[in-house]
Tab-separated table of C-alpha atoms in Angstrom:
chain	number	residue	atom	x	y	z
A	1	MET	CA	99.114	-44.188	-42.809
A	2	ARG	CA	98.857	-45.648	-39.212
A	3	THR	CA	95.169	-47.230	-37.902
A	4	LEU	CA	94.502	-46.012	-34.467
A	5	THR	CA	94.684	-49.116	-32.081
A	6	ILE	CA	93.739	-48.952	-28.271
A	7	ARG	CA	94.829	-52.219	-26.312
A	8	HIS	CA	95.546	-53.785	-23.084
A	9	ALA	CA	99.666	-53.569	-22.694
A	10	GLY	CA	101.635	-55.625	-19.716
A	11	LYS	CA	100.285	-54.936	-16.535
A	12	ALA	CA	97.342	-52.959	-16.015
A	13	GLN	CA	98.515	-50.542	-18.657
A	14	ILE	CA	96.761	-49.265	-21.977
A	15	ARG	CA	98.385	-48.640	-24.992
A	16	ILE	CA	97.114	-46.239	-27.718
A	17	ALA	CA	98.998	-46.165	-31.041
A	18	GLY	CA	98.802	-44.730	-34.650
A	19	ILE	CA	97.713	-41.549	-33.243
A	20	PRO	CA	97.178	-39.002	-36.096
A	21	PRO	CA	99.643	-35.740	-36.226
A	22	VAL	CA	96.268	-33.619	-35.855
A	23	VAL	CA	95.000	-35.367	-32.741
A	24	VAL	CA	98.903	-35.219	-31.497
A	25	ALA	CA	98.760	-31.452	-31.603
A	26	CYS	CA	95.525	-31.172	-29.843
A	27	LEU	CA	96.539	-33.291	-27.263
A	28	HIS	CA	99.360	-31.420	-26.603
A	29	GLU	CA	97.156	-28.129	-26.220
A	30	ILE	CA	94.796	-29.213	-23.803
A	31	LYS	CA	96.999	-28.268	-21.242
A	32	ASP	CA	96.481	-24.562	-22.274
A	33	ILE	CA	93.114	-24.919	-22.709
A	34	LEU	CA	92.285	-26.120	-19.559
A	35	SER	CA	94.035	-23.423	-17.831
A	36	GLN	CA	91.234	-21.330	-19.067
A	37	ARG	CA	88.236	-23.324	-17.206
A	38	ASP	CA	87.986	-20.374	-14.852
A	39	GLN	CA	86.602	-17.786	-17.691
A	40	ALA	CA	83.225	-16.759	-17.442
A	41	GLY	CA	81.374	-19.244	-19.744
A	42	PRO	CA	83.473	-22.412	-19.599
A	43	HIS	CA	83.164	-22.360	-15.752
A	44	GLU	CA	79.235	-21.766	-15.664
A	45	ARG	CA	79.355	-24.838	-18.670
A	46	LEU	CA	81.509	-27.325	-16.292
A	47	PHE	CA	80.037	-26.133	-13.067
A	48	PRO	CA	76.417	-25.729	-13.915
A	49	SER	CA	73.747	-24.895	-10.575
A	50	PRO	CA	72.351	-27.988	-9.948
A	51	THR	CA	68.467	-26.653	-9.527
A	52	GLN	CA	66.400	-23.496	-9.324
A	53	ASP	CA	63.988	-24.832	-7.376
A	54	SER	CA	65.947	-24.544	-3.723
A	55	GLU	CA	68.082	-21.884	-2.879
A	56	SER	CA	69.661	-24.197	0.147
A	57	ILE	CA	70.484	-26.554	-2.225
A	58	ARG	CA	72.246	-24.416	-4.847
A	59	ARG	CA	74.483	-22.759	-1.843
A	60	ASP	CA	75.230	-25.772	-0.556
A	61	TRP	CA	76.208	-27.094	-3.758
A	62	ALA	CA	78.458	-24.161	-4.255
A	63	GLN	CA	80.267	-25.031	-0.887
A	64	PHE	CA	80.855	-28.326	-1.042
A	65	VAL	CA	80.242	-29.914	-4.513
A	66	THR	CA	81.918	-27.072	-6.562
A	67	PRO	CA	84.798	-27.512	-4.782
A	68	ASP	CA	84.871	-31.328	-5.356
A	69	LEU	CA	84.201	-31.060	-9.454
A	70	LYS	CA	87.109	-28.571	-9.716
A	71	HIS	CA	89.319	-30.826	-7.612
A	72	LEU	CA	88.272	-33.891	-9.927
A	73	PHE	CA	88.657	-31.792	-13.259
A	74	GLU	CA	92.113	-30.383	-11.999
A	75	SER	CA	93.279	-33.956	-11.300
A	76	ALA	CA	91.951	-35.209	-14.775
A	77	GLY	CA	94.366	-32.649	-16.329
A	78	GLU	CA	97.065	-33.341	-14.343
A	79	THR	CA	96.707	-36.807	-15.183
A	80	LEU	CA	96.618	-36.212	-18.653
A	81	ALA	CA	99.722	-33.913	-19.342
A	82	ALA	CA	101.822	-36.452	-17.039
A	83	ASP	CA	100.888	-39.270	-18.969
A	84	LEU	CA	101.320	-37.083	-22.501
A	85	GLU	CA	105.153	-36.569	-21.410
A	86	GLY	CA	105.603	-40.387	-22.046
A	87	MET	CA	104.116	-40.133	-26.005
A	88	GLU	CA	106.753	-40.687	-28.422
A	89	PRO	CA	106.889	-40.744	-32.358
A	90	GLU	CA	105.547	-43.835	-34.004
A	91	LYS	CA	108.658	-45.318	-36.108
A	92	GLY	CA	107.957	-45.034	-40.131
A	93	ALA	CA	104.953	-42.807	-39.412
A	94	THR	CA	105.826	-39.178	-39.868
A	95	GLY	CA	103.574	-37.161	-37.213
A	96	PHE	CA	102.171	-40.259	-35.643
A	97	CYS	CA	102.744	-41.233	-31.945
A	98	ARG	CA	101.852	-43.656	-29.377
A	99	VAL	CA	101.502	-43.884	-25.554
A	100	ILE	CA	101.154	-46.188	-22.846
A	101	PHE	CA	99.525	-45.148	-19.430
A	102	PRO	CA	97.582	-46.841	-16.268
A	103	SER	CA	94.585	-48.575	-16.848
A	104	SER	CA	93.171	-46.932	-13.621
A	105	HIS	CA	94.008	-43.238	-15.732
A	106	LEU	CA	91.439	-43.954	-18.500
A	107	ASP	CA	88.749	-41.928	-16.788
A	108	ALA	CA	90.939	-38.833	-16.276
A	109	TRP	CA	91.693	-39.299	-19.969
A	110	MET	CA	88.219	-39.272	-20.981
A	111	SER	CA	87.520	-36.346	-18.703
A	112	ALA	CA	90.897	-34.166	-19.603
A	113	ILE	CA	89.795	-34.643	-23.281
A	114	ASN	CA	86.006	-33.797	-22.645
A	115	GLN	CA	86.761	-30.921	-20.449
A	116	ALA	CA	89.033	-28.987	-23.465
A	117	ARG	CA	86.155	-29.785	-26.010
A	118	LEU	CA	83.739	-28.046	-23.829
A	119	ILE	CA	85.901	-25.325	-22.791
A	120	LEU	CA	86.905	-25.045	-26.724
A	121	GLY	CA	82.890	-24.966	-27.293
A	122	GLU	CA	82.217	-22.103	-24.886
A	123	LEU	CA	85.131	-19.652	-25.640
A	124	ALA	CA	83.961	-19.664	-29.353
A	125	HIS	CA	80.150	-20.026	-29.027
A	126	VAL	CA	79.970	-23.245	-30.781
A	127	THR	CA	76.130	-24.158	-31.697
A	128	GLU	CA	74.621	-27.581	-32.784
A	129	ALA	CA	74.353	-26.103	-36.232
A	130	ASP	CA	78.517	-25.633	-36.060
A	131	MET	CA	79.175	-29.318	-34.878
A	132	ASN	CA	77.351	-30.335	-38.223
A	133	LEU	CA	79.429	-28.410	-40.255
A	134	ARG	CA	80.902	-29.989	-43.544
A	135	ARG	CA	82.742	-27.354	-44.543
A	136	PRO	CA	84.674	-24.949	-42.477
A	137	GLU	CA	85.226	-21.539	-43.241
A	138	PRO	CA	88.949	-20.391	-43.249
A	139	GLY	CA	89.718	-17.517	-40.982
A	140	SER	CA	86.694	-18.236	-38.698
A	141	PRO	CA	87.884	-18.819	-34.819
A	142	ARG	CA	84.504	-20.790	-34.499
A	143	HIS	CA	84.926	-23.044	-37.439
A	144	ALA	CA	88.643	-23.525	-36.040
A	145	ALA	CA	87.139	-24.821	-32.387
A	146	VAL	CA	84.758	-27.061	-34.152
A	147	VAL	CA	87.924	-28.619	-36.301
A	148	ARG	CA	89.724	-29.324	-32.769
A	149	ILE	CA	86.489	-30.288	-30.870
A	150	ALA	CA	86.096	-32.822	-33.671
A	151	ALA	CA	89.936	-34.055	-33.687
A	152	LEU	CA	89.583	-34.274	-29.847
A	153	GLY	CA	86.115	-36.086	-30.361
A	154	TRP	CA	87.386	-38.536	-32.809
A	155	LEU	CA	90.001	-40.147	-30.032
A	156	LEU	CA	87.109	-39.797	-27.032
A	157	GLU	CA	84.871	-42.048	-29.403
A	158	HIS	CA	87.628	-44.495	-29.547
A	159	LEU	CA	88.154	-44.406	-26.096
A	160	VAL	CA	84.676	-44.720	-25.138
A	161	ALA	CA	84.706	-47.672	-27.192
A	162	PHE	CA	87.376	-49.448	-25.771
A	163	GLN	CA	85.682	-48.494	-22.172
A	164	MET	CA	82.841	-50.346	-22.958
A	165	GLY	CA	84.648	-53.411	-23.955
A	166	LYS	CA	84.690	-53.028	-27.739
A	167	SER	CA	88.037	-53.606	-30.115
A	168	VAL	CA	89.496	-50.679	-31.067
A	169	THR	CA	92.095	-51.521	-34.231
B	1	MET	CA	45.879	-38.697	24.755
B	2	MET	CA	48.852	-36.104	25.205
B	3	LYS	CA	50.841	-35.968	28.830
B	4	THR	CA	50.610	-32.833	31.058
B	5	GLY	CA	53.002	-30.483	29.895
B	6	THR	CA	53.801	-32.278	26.428
B	7	VAL	CA	53.809	-29.533	23.301
B	8	GLU	CA	53.632	-31.130	20.153
B	9	ILE	CA	54.975	-29.190	17.349
B	10	VAL	CA	54.208	-29.658	13.472
B	11	GLU	CA	56.885	-28.105	11.226
B	12	PRO	CA	55.648	-26.936	7.902
B	13	ALA	CA	56.843	-28.937	4.866
B	14	SER	CA	60.340	-27.077	3.182
B	15	SER	CA	61.164	-26.924	-0.445
B	16	THR	CA	63.562	-29.812	0.565
B	17	SER	CA	61.404	-31.947	2.368
B	18	ARG	CA	62.284	-35.392	1.864
B	19	SER	CA	59.101	-36.905	1.188
B	20	THR	CA	58.878	-34.560	-1.835
B	21	PRO	CA	60.238	-36.472	-5.205
B	22	TRP	CA	62.684	-34.632	-7.180
B	23	ASN	CA	63.583	-35.740	-10.887
B	24	VAL	CA	67.206	-35.711	-12.178
B	25	VAL	CA	67.118	-33.979	-15.688
B	26	VAL	CA	69.986	-34.147	-18.268
B	27	HIS	CA	69.821	-31.406	-20.895
B	28	ASN	CA	71.332	-31.523	-24.397
B	29	ASP	CA	74.329	-29.490	-25.052
B	30	PRO	CA	76.050	-29.315	-28.818
B	31	ILE	CA	79.519	-31.023	-27.723
B	32	ASN	CA	79.087	-33.994	-25.716
B	33	LEU	CA	79.235	-36.932	-27.927
B	34	MET	CA	75.978	-39.127	-28.217
B	35	SER	CA	78.101	-42.459	-27.461
B	36	TYR	CA	79.710	-40.832	-24.398
B	37	VAL	CA	76.316	-39.762	-23.196
B	38	THR	CA	75.294	-43.501	-23.210
B	39	MET	CA	78.262	-44.484	-21.402
B	40	VAL	CA	77.587	-42.368	-18.926
B	41	PHE	CA	74.226	-43.290	-18.240
B	42	ARG	CA	75.049	-46.991	-18.016
B	43	ARG	CA	77.944	-46.629	-15.658
B	44	VAL	CA	75.985	-43.944	-13.445
B	45	PHE	CA	72.759	-45.723	-13.329
B	46	GLY	CA	73.600	-49.285	-14.454
B	47	PHE	CA	71.041	-49.154	-17.345
B	48	SER	CA	70.890	-51.781	-20.070
B	49	ASN	CA	72.243	-50.251	-23.486
B	50	GLN	CA	69.075	-49.765	-25.086
B	51	LYS	CA	67.702	-48.173	-21.946
B	52	ALA	CA	70.716	-45.841	-22.037
B	53	THR	CA	70.503	-44.841	-25.728
B	54	VAL	CA	66.567	-44.283	-25.232
B	55	HIS	CA	67.662	-41.621	-22.556
B	56	MET	CA	70.508	-40.303	-24.820
B	57	MET	CA	67.863	-40.118	-27.842
B	58	GLU	CA	65.610	-38.534	-25.607
B	59	VAL	CA	68.372	-35.857	-24.652
B	60	HIS	CA	69.361	-35.247	-28.184
B	61	GLN	CA	66.092	-35.136	-29.670
B	62	LYS	CA	63.704	-33.206	-27.139
B	63	GLY	CA	66.432	-31.346	-25.239
B	64	ARG	CA	66.462	-32.895	-22.112
B	65	SER	CA	65.308	-36.629	-20.211
B	66	ILE	CA	64.019	-37.264	-16.729
B	67	VAL	CA	66.929	-40.191	-16.041
B	68	TRP	CA	65.559	-40.595	-12.542
B	69	SER	CA	62.966	-40.020	-9.906
B	70	GLY	CA	63.217	-39.848	-6.017
B	71	GLY	CA	64.229	-38.316	-2.755
B	72	HIS	CA	66.193	-35.460	-2.709
B	73	GLU	CA	69.452	-36.610	-1.144
B	74	HIS	CA	69.641	-39.415	-3.951
B	75	ALA	CA	69.208	-36.959	-6.360
B	76	GLU	CA	71.758	-34.458	-5.464
B	77	HIS	CA	74.033	-37.598	-5.668
B	78	TYR	CA	73.245	-38.546	-9.046
B	79	VAL	CA	73.557	-35.207	-10.620
B	80	HIS	CA	76.818	-34.771	-8.250
B	81	GLN	CA	78.032	-37.948	-10.569
B	82	LEU	CA	76.612	-36.789	-13.840
B	83	GLN	CA	78.469	-33.423	-13.334
B	84	GLY	CA	81.478	-34.983	-12.599
B	85	PHE	CA	81.260	-36.831	-16.183
B	86	LEU	CA	80.727	-33.418	-17.770
B	87	LEU	CA	76.722	-33.892	-18.660
B	88	LEU	CA	74.657	-30.813	-18.283
B	89	ALA	CA	72.709	-32.413	-15.282
B	90	THR	CA	70.268	-30.713	-12.855
B	91	MET	CA	67.162	-31.694	-10.061
B	92	GLU	CA	63.805	-30.122	-10.065
B	93	LYS	CA	61.003	-30.769	-8.351
B	94	SER	CA	58.778	-33.559	-9.905
B	95	GLU	CA	55.018	-32.612	-10.685
B	96	SER	CA	53.590	-35.624	-10.354
């Protein structure tokens, strides 16, 4: 069993080590999850209307802001996917992995991971009550989504702590 | 006293008048982490950890929090940034 650690490594790089097998599997799924970004539920969640109080703001938003957000989200996904190419197994710890990526990619990692969580949540219609589940039901697609959302959320918590300057060991 | 031939036009205030204050509102959602929302508030608005946590808890417990109020252009800018961080953010005309 390895403990997850996130540290600065070398010149402007971040090293995540001790990534557990379940999180590794979820990370490998992210590219496929993000490809469902444009389905109705996920699209509405990722690109919500900015206001009910002005048709002109909504119109300008759809024309100028939504494409910008779409590019931002797609870039984050591509950055994560490229960095995951360098993920490698930890020696002496079956299924655990580590990865090194540029420090400038940290926001992209958090974005891509969070996009995947939100998309999974929309596709499976996950509720607040589901997220507080203690015992997932076997065979429940919604609860299966919750497990993946939670696994990715566990990594995201660590990345947030690291971003805010806290030690992650 | 107006000069001969000068016409003064007074335009009615529009719904996007620069003088109308707007609220930036963050809404609760079941997926976003509390720590992540707090981080976003600190980064976008420069809030202290305490202030960011107060707003995050308001979102979590009351379903929404007004995180900023002011002119509509700035409100659009903040909503853009918050949505870029995947928060459920909107803007609404202030009633105050």
